[in-house]
Coordinates of C-alpha atoms in Angstrom, one line a residue:
M1 CA 17.0 24.3 -16.0
E2 CA 14.2 25.7 -18.4
A3 CA 10.5 24.7 -17.3
L4 CA 8.5 23.1 -19.6
T5 CA 5.3 24.8 -20.0
T6 CA 2.6 22.2 -21.2
P7 CA -1.4 22.3 -22.2
V8 CA -3.2 20.8 -19.2
S9 CA -4.5 17.0 -20.0
P10 CA -7.1 15.2 -18.0
R11 CA -4.3 13.5 -16.2
P12 CA -0.1 15.2 -15.5
Q13 CA 1.9 15.5 -19.0
Y14 CA 4.6 13.2 -17.1
L15 CA 2.5 10.1 -16.3
L16 CA 1.2 10.1 -19.7
K17 CA 5.2 9.4 -21.5
D18 CA 7.7 6.6 -20.2
P19 CA 9.0 8.9 -16.9
A20 CA 12.8 7.9 -17.2
Q21 CA 12.7 10.7 -20.7
L22 CA 11.3 13.3 -18.7
N23 CA 13.4 13.2 -15.3
K24 CA 14.0 16.2 -13.0
K25 CA 12.7 18.0 -16.7
I26 CA 10.3 20.6 -14.7
F27 CA 6.6 21.4 -15.9
H28 CA 4.4 23.7 -15.3
H29 CA 1.3 23.7 -15.1
F30 CA -2.6 24.6 -13.5
V31 CA -3.7 22.2 -10.5
D32 CA -7.5 21.4 -11.6
G33 CA -7.3 24.2 -14.6
P34 CA -7.5 23.9 -18.3
N35 CA -9.6 20.9 -19.0
R36 CA -10.1 19.3 -15.8
L37 CA -12.5 17.0 -16.3
Y38 CA -14.9 15.1 -13.8
A39 CA -17.5 12.9 -13.2
T40 CA -21.1 13.4 -13.3
F41 CA -23.1 14.4 -10.3
P42 CA -24.5 12.0 -8.5
P43 CA -22.0 9.2 -9.4
K44 CA -23.5 7.1 -12.2
V45 CA -21.3 4.3 -13.5
A46 CA -21.2 3.8 -17.1
M47 CA -19.0 0.4 -17.3
N48 CA -18.1 -2.0 -14.9
N49 CA -15.3 -4.0 -15.8
V50 CA -14.4 -7.1 -14.1
L51 CA -10.4 -7.4 -14.2
G52 CA -9.5 -10.9 -12.3
H53 CA -8.5 -12.0 -9.0
L54 CA -5.7 -10.8 -7.0
I55 CA -2.1 -13.2 -8.3
D56 CA 0.7 -13.7 -6.1
C57 CA 3.6 -13.8 -7.8
N58 CA 5.5 -15.8 -6.0
W59 CA 3.8 -18.8 -8.4
S60 CA 3.5 -18.8 -12.1
L61 CA 0.1 -17.7 -13.7
D62 CA -0.1 -21.4 -14.5
F63 CA -0.1 -22.1 -10.9
W64 CA -2.3 -20.3 -10.0
S65 CA -4.9 -21.1 -12.3
A66 CA -4.5 -24.2 -11.7
A67 CA -4.3 -25.0 -7.5
K68 CA -5.2 -20.7 -6.6
F69 CA -5.2 -20.5 -3.0
S70 CA -8.4 -18.5 -1.1
R71 CA -8.3 -15.3 0.7
D72 CA -10.5 -12.5 1.7
I73 CA -10.5 -8.9 2.7
G74 CA -7.9 -7.7 0.3
R75 CA -8.0 -4.1 2.4
S76 CA -4.9 -1.5 0.5
S77 CA -2.5 0.6 1.5
V78 CA 0.3 3.2 0.1
F79 CA 3.2 2.5 2.5
G80 CA 6.8 3.2 2.6
G81 CA 6.6 4.1 -1.0
L82 CA 4.6 1.0 -2.1
V83 CA 1.1 -0.4 -2.7
Y84 CA 0.8 -3.3 0.6
Y85 CA -3.0 -5.8 -0.2
Q86 CA -3.4 -7.0 3.7
F87 CA -5.3 -9.9 3.6
G88 CA -7.6 -11.8 5.9
D89 CA -7.6 -15.7 6.5
T90 CA -5.6 -17.6 3.9
F91 CA -5.8 -21.3 3.3
C92 CA -2.2 -21.7 1.9
K93 CA -0.5 -24.6 -0.7
N94 CA 2.1 -25.9 -2.0
L95 CA 3.3 -26.4 -5.3
D96 CA 1.4 -30.1 -5.4
N97 CA -2.0 -28.3 -4.3
E98 CA -1.9 -29.7 -0.8
F99 CA -3.2 -27.8 1.8
V100 CA -0.3 -27.0 4.4
G101 CA -2.0 -23.9 6.3
L102 CA -4.5 -21.5 7.0
V103 CA -2.9 -18.1 8.4
S104 CA -4.9 -15.3 9.9
N105 CA -4.2 -12.3 8.4
T106 CA -1.1 -12.0 5.6
I107 CA 0.4 -9.0 3.8
A108 CA 2.0 -8.8 0.1
V109 CA 3.4 -6.2 -1.7
L110 CA 2.0 -4.9 -4.9
T111 CA 4.8 -5.7 -7.4
T112 CA 6.6 -2.9 -10.3
T113 CA 6.2 -4.6 -13.0
K114 CA 2.4 -6.3 -14.2
G115 CA -0.1 -3.7 -12.6
P116 CA -2.9 -3.4 -9.4
L117 CA -3.9 -7.2 -9.5
Y118 CA -0.4 -8.6 -8.9
S119 CA 1.1 -8.9 -5.2
K120 CA 4.2 -10.8 -3.9
Y121 CA 4.3 -13.0 -0.8
E122 CA 7.6 -11.7 1.3
D123 CA 7.8 -13.6 4.0
V124 CA 6.8 -17.4 2.5
A125 CA 8.4 -20.6 3.6
P126 CA 9.6 -23.1 1.1
N127 CA 6.0 -25.3 1.2
G128 CA 3.9 -22.5 0.5
L129 CA 3.2 -21.1 4.3
V130 CA 3.1 -17.7 4.6
D131 CA 3.8 -16.1 7.3
Q132 CA 1.5 -14.1 9.8
F133 CA 1.5 -10.2 9.1
I134 CA -0.2 -9.1 12.6
P135 CA 0.5 -11.0 15.2
F136 CA -1.1 -13.3 18.1
N137 CA -0.6 -12.4 21.8
L138 CA 0.6 -15.3 24.2
Q139 CA -3.6 -15.1 25.2
D140 CA -4.3 -15.8 21.8
L141 CA -1.3 -18.6 21.2
K142 CA -2.8 -20.1 24.1
F143 CA -6.9 -20.3 23.1
N144 CA -6.1 -21.9 19.6
D145 CA -3.1 -24.6 21.1
E146 CA -6.2 -25.2 23.6
H147 CA -9.3 -25.2 21.6
E148 CA -7.4 -26.9 18.1
A149 CA -10.0 -29.7 18.6
S150 CA -13.1 -28.2 18.6
K151 CA -12.2 -25.9 15.9
A152 CA -12.6 -22.5 17.5
R153 CA -10.4 -20.2 17.2
M154 CA -8.6 -16.6 17.5
T155 CA -8.5 -14.8 14.8
V156 CA -6.8 -11.3 14.4
W157 CA -8.2 -9.0 11.2
G158 CA -7.0 -6.2 10.0
F159 CA -10.0 -3.8 8.5
G160 CA -9.1 -0.1 8.5
G161 CA -5.5 -0.2 6.3
I162 CA -2.1 1.0 7.7
V163 CA -1.7 5.2 8.5
E164 CA 1.9 6.3 7.9
V165 CA 1.7 9.0 10.3
S166 CA 6.4 9.1 9.7
P167 CA 8.3 7.9 6.8
S168 CA 8.3 5.0 7.0
I169 CA 6.1 4.1 10.7
G170 CA 2.6 3.4 10.5
V171 CA -0.5 2.5 12.9
L172 CA -2.8 -0.4 12.5
W173 CA -5.9 -0.7 14.3
Y174 CA -6.8 -4.3 14.1
E175 CA -10.2 -6.9 15.7
R176 CA -9.7 -9.9 17.7
T177 CA -12.3 -12.5 16.9
E178 CA -13.3 -15.7 18.9
A179 CA -14.1 -18.3 14.9
K180 CA -16.1 -21.1 16.1
H181 CA -15.9 -22.9 12.4
S182 CA -18.0 -25.2 12.6
G183 CA -21.2 -23.6 13.4
N184 CA -19.7 -20.4 11.1
L185 CA -19.8 -18.2 14.7
F186 CA -17.6 -15.1 15.6
S187 CA -17.7 -13.2 18.8
Y188 CA -15.8 -9.8 18.7
R189 CA -13.2 -9.6 21.5
G190 CA -12.1 -6.1 21.0
T191 CA -10.1 -3.6 18.9
G192 CA -6.0 -2.8 19.5
V193 CA -3.8 -1.2 17.5
A194 CA -0.1 -2.0 16.8
R195 CA 3.3 -0.1 15.0
V196 CA 4.3 -1.1 11.5
Q197 CA 7.4 -0.2 10.6
I198 CA 10.0 -1.0 7.1
E199 CA 12.6 -2.8 8.6
E200 CA 15.8 -5.2 7.4
K201 CA 15.3 -8.3 7.7
Q202 CA 18.6 -9.4 5.9
P203 CA 21.0 -7.5 4.0
G204 CA 19.3 -5.5 1.1
E205 CA 16.2 -7.2 2.1
F206 CA 13.4 -4.6 4.0
R207 CA 9.9 -5.7 5.4
P208 CA 6.9 -4.0 6.7
V209 CA 6.8 -5.4 10.4
C210 CA 3.8 -5.3 13.2
H211 CA 4.8 -5.2 16.5
L212 CA 1.2 -4.8 19.0
L213 CA 1.1 -1.7 20.1
H214 CA -1.6 -1.9 22.9
D215 CA -3.5 -5.0 22.6
K216 CA -7.0 -4.4 23.6
V217 CA -8.0 -0.3 23.5
F218 CA -11.2 -0.9 22.7
G219 CA -13.0 -3.7 24.6
P220 CA -15.7 -6.8 23.1
D221 CA -18.5 -3.9 23.9
E222 CA -17.5 -0.8 22.5
I223 CA -17.9 0.3 19.2
H224 CA -14.9 -1.6 17.1
W225 CA -12.9 1.9 16.8
G226 CA -10.4 2.3 13.7
S227 CA -10.7 -1.0 12.2
F228 CA -13.8 -0.4 9.9
S229 CA -11.7 2.8 8.2
A230 CA -9.1 5.0 8.9
L231 CA -8.1 8.1 7.2
L232 CA -4.5 10.9 8.1
E233 CA -6.0 15.0 8.0
D234 CA -4.2 17.6 7.0
D235 CA -5.2 19.0 10.7
G236 CA -3.1 16.0 11.9
Y237 CA -5.6 13.8 13.0
I238 CA -6.5 10.9 12.1
Y239 CA -10.4 9.8 11.3
L240 CA -10.9 6.5 13.0
Y241 CA -14.8 5.3 11.3
G242 CA -15.9 2.2 13.3
N243 CA -18.6 -0.4 13.6
R244 CA -21.2 -2.0 15.9
D245 CA -24.7 -3.4 15.3
F246 CA -23.7 -2.1 11.5
E247 CA -23.8 1.5 12.8
I248 CA -20.8 3.3 11.9
Y249 CA -19.2 6.1 14.1
I250 CA -16.4 8.5 13.9
G251 CA -13.8 9.2 16.1
R252 CA -10.1 10.6 16.1
V253 CA -6.8 10.6 17.5
R254 CA -3.5 12.3 16.9
A255 CA -1.2 11.6 14.6
R256 CA 1.9 10.1 16.3
H257 CA 4.7 8.6 16.3
P258 CA 3.8 4.9 18.2
E259 CA 6.6 5.8 20.4
Q260 CA 5.5 8.7 21.6
K261 CA 4.4 7.8 25.6
G262 CA 0.7 8.3 25.7
A263 CA 0.0 7.9 21.8
Y264 CA -3.1 5.9 20.6
A265 CA -3.6 5.3 24.5
K266 CA -7.7 5.0 25.1
S267 CA -7.2 8.5 26.9
A268 CA -5.7 10.2 23.5
Y269 CA -8.9 9.5 21.2
E270 CA -11.8 11.6 20.4
Y271 CA -15.3 10.7 19.4
F272 CA -18.0 13.0 17.5
D273 CA -21.4 13.8 19.1
G274 CA -22.8 15.6 15.8
E275 CA -21.7 18.7 16.5
R276 CA -18.3 18.4 18.0
F277 CA -15.3 16.1 18.8
G278 CA -14.5 15.3 22.6
K279 CA -13.9 12.5 25.3
D280 CA -17.3 11.0 26.5
P281 CA -17.8 7.8 24.3
S282 CA -20.8 7.4 25.4
R283 CA -22.1 10.5 23.2
A284 CA -21.0 9.3 19.7
I285 CA -23.9 9.2 17.3
P286 CA -23.9 7.2 14.2
I287 CA -23.0 8.8 11.2
M288 CA -23.6 5.6 8.5
S289 CA -26.1 3.5 9.1
G290 CA -26.3 -0.3 7.4
Y291 CA -23.1 -1.1 6.0
V292 CA -20.7 -3.2 7.1
Q293 CA -17.7 -2.8 5.2
G294 CA -15.9 -0.7 3.6
G295 CA -13.2 2.7 3.2
V296 CA -13.3 6.1 2.9
F297 CA -10.8 8.7 1.1
K298 CA -10.3 11.8 -0.1
S299 CA -11.3 12.7 -3.9
K300 CA -11.5 15.2 -6.9
L301 CA -14.0 12.8 -8.5
F302 CA -16.2 15.2 -8.3
H303 CA -16.7 18.7 -9.3
P304 CA -15.5 20.8 -5.8
S305 CA -19.9 22.4 -6.5
H306 CA -20.5 19.1 -5.0
N307 CA -18.8 19.4 -1.7
A308 CA -17.9 15.3 -2.1
N309 CA -14.3 15.4 -0.7
Y310 CA -14.9 12.7 1.1
L311 CA -16.1 9.5 -0.8
F312 CA -17.1 6.1 0.2
V313 CA -17.2 2.9 -1.2
G314 CA -18.1 -0.6 0.6
C315 CA -21.0 -3.0 1.2
N316 CA -24.4 -2.5 3.4
N317 CA -25.5 -5.7 6.1
F318 CA -28.3 -7.2 3.4
G319 CA -25.9 -9.8 2.0
D320 CA -27.1 -8.4 -1.4
S321 CA -23.2 -8.0 -3.4
K322 CA -24.1 -4.2 -3.9
I323 CA -21.3 -2.1 -4.4
F324 CA -22.6 1.7 -2.8
M325 CA -20.7 4.8 -3.0
G326 CA -21.3 7.5 -0.3
W327 CA -20.0 11.9 0.0
A328 CA -19.4 14.5 2.1
S329 CA -17.5 17.4 2.6
S330 CA -15.8 16.4 5.9
P331 CA -14.4 13.7 7.7
Q332 CA -18.1 13.3 9.8
G333 CA -20.6 14.0 7.1
P334 CA -23.4 14.3 6.5
W335 CA -23.2 11.7 4.6
E336 CA -25.6 10.8 0.9
F337 CA -24.9 6.9 -0.4
T338 CA -25.9 5.4 -3.7
H339 CA -25.8 1.9 -5.3
I340 CA -23.6 2.4 -8.3
A341 CA -22.3 -1.4 -9.4
D342 CA -22.9 -5.0 -8.6
A343 CA -19.5 -7.7 -7.7
T344 CA -19.9 -10.2 -9.5
D345 CA -19.0 -13.6 -9.4
I346 CA -16.0 -15.3 -11.4
G347 CA -15.6 -18.4 -9.9
G348 CA -16.5 -18.7 -7.0
P349 CA -19.4 -20.0 -4.6
E350 CA -22.5 -18.9 -6.4
E351 CA -22.5 -16.7 -2.8
Y352 CA -22.9 -13.3 -1.9
K353 CA -19.6 -11.3 -2.0
Y354 CA -18.7 -9.0 0.8
A355 CA -15.8 -7.0 2.2
I356 CA -16.1 -4.6 -0.7
Y357 CA -12.9 -1.4 -0.8
P358 CA -11.6 0.8 -3.1
H359 CA -8.3 1.5 -4.3
P360 CA -7.8 5.1 -5.5
W361 CA -4.0 4.5 -6.2
A362 CA -5.1 2.3 -9.5
F363 CA -6.2 4.5 -11.7
E364 CA -5.9 7.9 -12.6
E365 CA -9.6 9.8 -11.2
S366 CA -9.1 12.5 -13.5
D367 CA -10.5 9.7 -16.6
G368 CA -13.2 8.7 -13.6
E369 CA -11.2 5.6 -13.3
L370 CA -11.5 3.6 -9.8
M371 CA -11.2 0.1 -9.0
V372 CA -12.9 -1.6 -6.6
T373 CA -12.4 -4.7 -4.7
W374 CA -14.3 -7.7 -3.5
S375 CA -14.0 -10.9 -1.5
E376 CA -15.8 -14.6 -2.4
H377 CA -16.7 -17.0 0.0
W378 CA -14.1 -20.3 0.3
P379 CA -12.7 -21.4 -1.5
G380 CA -12.9 -18.1 -3.5
S381 CA -10.2 -15.6 -3.8
V382 CA -10.2 -11.7 -3.9
V383 CA -11.7 -10.3 -6.9
A384 CA -11.0 -6.2 -8.5
A385 CA -12.6 -4.3 -10.9
K386 CA -12.5 -0.8 -12.4
L387 CA -15.2 0.9 -12.8
T388 CA -15.9 3.8 -15.1
F389 CA -17.8 6.8 -14.4
E390 CA -19.7 8.6 -16.8
M391 CA -17.9 11.7 -17.1
E392 CA -19.3 15.6 -17.6
D393 CA -19.2 17.0 -20.8
K394 CA -17.6 20.5 -20.1
L395 CA -14.2 21.6 -19.5
Y396 CA -13.0 23.4 -17.0
S397 CA -11.0 26.7 -16.9
P398 CA -8.9 27.8 -13.9
T399 CA -10.1 30.3 -11.6
A400 CA -9.5 31.9 -8.8
K401 CA -10.9 29.8 -6.9
D402 CA -10.6 26.2 -8.2
A403 CA -7.0 26.1 -9.8
S404 CA -3.4 27.4 -9.3
S405 CA -0.2 27.9 -10.7
I406 CA 2.3 25.1 -9.9
Y407 CA 5.5 23.9 -11.0
S408 CA 6.1 20.1 -10.6
A409 CA 9.3 17.8 -11.6
I410 CA 9.4 13.9 -11.4
Y411 CA 12.7 12.7 -9.4
L412 CA 13.5 9.3 -10.1
I413 CA 14.3 6.7 -8.0
N414 CA 13.5 3.2 -8.9
D415 CA 17.0 1.7 -9.7
L416 CA 18.5 3.1 -6.1
P417 CA 19.1 0.9 -3.4
V418 CA 16.3 0.4 -1.4
D419 CA 18.4 1.6 2.0
I420 CA 18.6 4.7 0.1
R421 CA 15.1 5.0 -1.2
L422 CA 14.0 4.7 2.2
Y423 CA 16.3 7.1 3.4
V424 CA 15.1 9.7 0.8
S425 CA 12.0 9.2 1.7
T426 CA 12.6 11.0 5.4
L427 CA 13.3 14.6 3.5
Q428 CA 10.0 15.6 3.0
G429 CA 9.8 17.7 5.7
V430 CA 13.1 19.3 5.6
I431 CA 12.7 20.1 1.5
K432 CA 8.8 21.6 2.7
K433 CA 10.1 23.4 6.0
F434 CA 13.6 24.8 4.3
I435 CA 12.8 24.6 0.4
G436 CA 9.1 25.3 -0.2
S437 CA 8.6 22.5 -2.2
S438 CA 6.6 19.5 -1.5
L439 CA 7.7 15.9 -1.7
N440 CA 5.1 12.9 -2.7
I441 CA 6.2 9.3 -3.4
E442 CA 4.5 7.9 -6.2
Q443 CA 4.8 4.5 -8.2
R444 CA 2.9 4.0 -11.0
G445 CA 2.8 2.6 -14.0
V446 CA 3.4 4.1 -17.7
L447 CA 0.1 4.5 -18.6
Y448 CA 1.2 5.5 -22.4
P449 CA -1.5 4.5 -24.3
A450 CA -4.1 5.5 -22.4
N451 CA -6.0 3.0 -22.9
V452 CA -4.5 -0.4 -22.4
E453 CA -4.8 -3.0 -20.6
P454 CA -3.8 -3.7 -17.0
M455 CA -1.8 -7.3 -17.9
Q456 CA -0.1 -5.1 -20.3
W457 CA 1.2 -1.8 -18.2
Q458 CA 4.8 -0.8 -19.3
P459 CA 7.1 -1.0 -16.2
Q460 CA 6.4 1.1 -13.5
K461 CA 8.7 3.9 -12.1
L462 CA 9.1 4.5 -8.6
H463 CA 9.4 8.3 -7.8
L464 CA 8.9 11.6 -6.5
V465 CA 7.1 14.1 -7.4
V466 CA 8.2 18.2 -7.0
E467 CA 6.0 20.7 -6.7
S468 CA 5.9 23.7 -5.3
T469 CA 4.3 27.6 -6.8
S470 CA 7.6 28.5 -7.2
E471 CA 9.8 27.2 -10.1
R472 CA 13.6 28.5 -8.0
A473 CA 11.7 26.1 -5.1
V474 CA 11.4 23.1 -7.4
E475 CA 15.3 23.5 -8.9
D476 CA 16.9 23.7 -5.6
A477 CA 14.5 20.6 -4.0
I478 CA 16.2 18.6 -7.3
E479 CA 19.5 20.2 -6.4
F480 CA 19.5 19.4 -2.9
L481 CA 18.1 15.4 -3.7
D482 CA 21.3 15.6 -6.4
R483 CA 23.7 16.1 -3.2
T484 CA 22.2 13.7 -0.6
I485 CA 21.5 11.1 -2.8
N486 CA 25.5 11.1 -4.1
R487 CA 26.6 11.6 -0.3
R488 CA 24.7 8.5 0.3
Q489 CA 25.6 6.7 -2.1
K490 CA 29.2 7.4 -2.1
A491 CA 28.6 6.8 2.3
R492 CA 27.3 3.5 1.0
A493 CA 30.1 2.9 -1.1
E494 CA 32.9 3.8 1.2
R495 CA 31.2 1.2 4.0
I496 CA 30.9 -1.8 2.0
E497 CA 35.4 -1.2 1.0
A498 CA 35.3 -1.0 4.6
Q499 CA 33.4 -3.9 5.5
T500 CA 35.8 -5.9 3.2
S501 CA 38.9 -4.6 4.0
R502 CA 38.2 -6.2 7.6
L503 CA 39.1 -9.5 5.7
K504 CA 42.1 -10.8 7.3
S505 CA 43.9 -12.1 4.5
A506 CA 44.6 -9.8 1.4
R507 CA 44.6 -12.4 -0.9
L508 CA 41.3 -14.2 0.6
R509 CA 39.7 -10.3 -0.5
A510 CA 41.3 -10.1 -4.5
R511 CA 39.3 -13.7 -4.7
F512 CA 36.2 -12.9 -3.3
L513 CA 36.3 -9.9 -5.0
T514 CA 37.0 -11.0 -8.1
W515 CA 34.2 -13.7 -7.9
G516 CA 31.4 -10.8 -6.7
R517 CA 32.4 -9.4 -10.1
S518 CA 32.0 -12.1 -12.1
V519 CA 28.9 -12.8 -10.8
V520 CA 26.9 -9.3 -11.3
D521 CA 28.7 -9.0 -14.7
L522 CA 27.5 -12.6 -15.7
F523 CA 23.7 -10.9 -15.9
S524 CA 24.7 -8.2 -18.1
R525 CA 26.9 -10.4 -20.8
K526 CA 25.7 -11.7 -23.6
T527 CA 24.4 -15.2 -24.3
R528 CA 26.3 -17.7 -26.3
E529 CA 22.9 -17.7 -29.1
G530 CA 24.4 -13.7 -29.2
K531 CA 21.6 -12.7 -27.6
E532 CA 21.7 -10.0 -24.6
A533 CA 20.7 -11.1 -21.2
E534 CA 17.5 -10.4 -19.1
T535 CA 19.4 -8.0 -16.3
I536 CA 18.4 -10.1 -13.0
A537 CA 19.6 -7.9 -10.6
P538 CA 19.6 -4.4 -11.2
H539 CA 22.4 -3.2 -8.1
P540 CA 24.0 -6.9 -7.4
I541 CA 26.6 -5.7 -4.9
P542 CA 29.6 -7.9 -3.5
Y543 CA 29.5 -7.3 0.5
V544 CA 31.0 -8.6 3.8
R545 CA 30.5 -9.1 6.3
Y546 CA 31.9 -10.2 10.4
M547 CA 29.2 -11.9 12.3
E548 CA 29.1 -12.4 16.2
D549 CA 30.7 -15.3 16.2
D550 CA 33.5 -14.5 14.4
H551 CA 32.7 -16.0 11.1
L552 CA 32.2 -14.4 8.0
E553 CA 29.9 -14.0 5.7
I554 CA 29.7 -13.0 1.9
G555 CA 27.0 -12.5 -0.6
I556 CA 25.3 -10.5 -3.4
A557 CA 23.2 -7.7 -1.9
A558 CA 20.3 -7.9 -4.2
A559 CA 17.3 -8.6 -3.7
T560 CA 15.0 -10.3 -7.1
T561 CA 12.1 -11.8 -8.2
E562 CA 14.3 -14.1 -10.1
S563 CA 16.2 -15.7 -6.7
K564 CA 16.3 -19.4 -8.5
E565 CA 17.5 -17.8 -11.9
M566 CA 20.3 -16.1 -9.8
D567 CA 20.7 -19.5 -7.3
R568 CA 20.9 -21.6 -10.7
H569 CA 23.8 -19.6 -12.0
V570 CA 25.8 -18.5 -8.9

């Protein structure tokens, strides 16, 4: 397989073109090599471009503009190869703009065609009521029932994001808070930890599902460990940022599968005392002061000489809508901060903006771009903006210190069935250990031309990025993926055929398969006007299942955003 040696631009060449044209082609380039641009330091924002509200794609844009429901937080996480937004209080409405219920917390998945503003609730009732993501425990449910008349309620909010500790398996920390809306008072009741995993809720439909693991790992008088921000590091620890009285502390816990004995129990945590991590939480000291919400992430926005490998973006406790950035050379600091921009109002109440979070996956930081979001007060929602930083004029050439020659290739998995995609994501450890290549899952918009606005993005492609210092290792990884996916697809086809063959009547089976193929053909057939019909389901497959009550379930295994259109045709 021939390697394509290309000049290295501010971002990898394969992101500048349609990934479908470059599938499995190997590139040879440098990491942080020639033409690598960095932002000026200390950071200075050249442009704050407000993009608009985060939009739910279950409703049309006309409905959103006329009757959007209010929600806050908007923390994002990359999990299971996809991007998810976590929201706090969500005031749900139906298509008639009628309030149908308040949900304490919800989760939405980023859609694959419209850019970073557009997400979709996957579990929503026909009347517009969204399912709660982090569930209540029995005591919370009882409290809410008993205090319904007084408008006091127990809430469950997740500010720290989901940390993926194993393919499609993660953990998150959440706060339990008693809210008294009559006086807008909040009483913290403790921090818990939950397990999150991708589960098949219906045939072909996969969802992140949250299960409570330790309901109150930290009590109401303790630091809110992990609920401020959480960061998985290469040393195998999850670094947990916890707040109390506008002081931010840091602890850590080993990243383990949540089902392992003792994982994430209180005895597993360590706390930073200013010099080292130890088991005594009373020795923990603040590493930040005056900040109330925000996120910490690893970054290469600035040149390595500035020792700003870790960045913080968030808001302070003064309610002045200012966006702050902090930087440090390690998760525990020491941290330095500066004011970089202001959160503005775009239609919500003219009050201070809160819940300011970074979303580094949305844009290329090598272009000096970073998406941030903030929350408006009710009846507002979550607003997104693209911050463009001033860039240095100097182009850095590779040196032994800050650059290395690597080979990389993309491997498209966008058109694979969801179950095979999820299986492929579990191969990261195998490829790294036995082949010597790293395997990362990415989902980005086609970024050519580079100056398009988010609403004009080309369709995104879910793909793997295979990288190694050895060209042979990349070739071996691609061949391994080909063999593995072919085997899974063959086994999947055999399984579907086996399910179908269990029908008691050969005549009924033949009639069903004819019907199924007719439905599949319907979505690629030319319309009566002679125009090519839009493909509604990328992988529609007829299936038959025996149910426990000895009944048969038959259908089309395909999950699409145009399910109503499919139902109409069927």
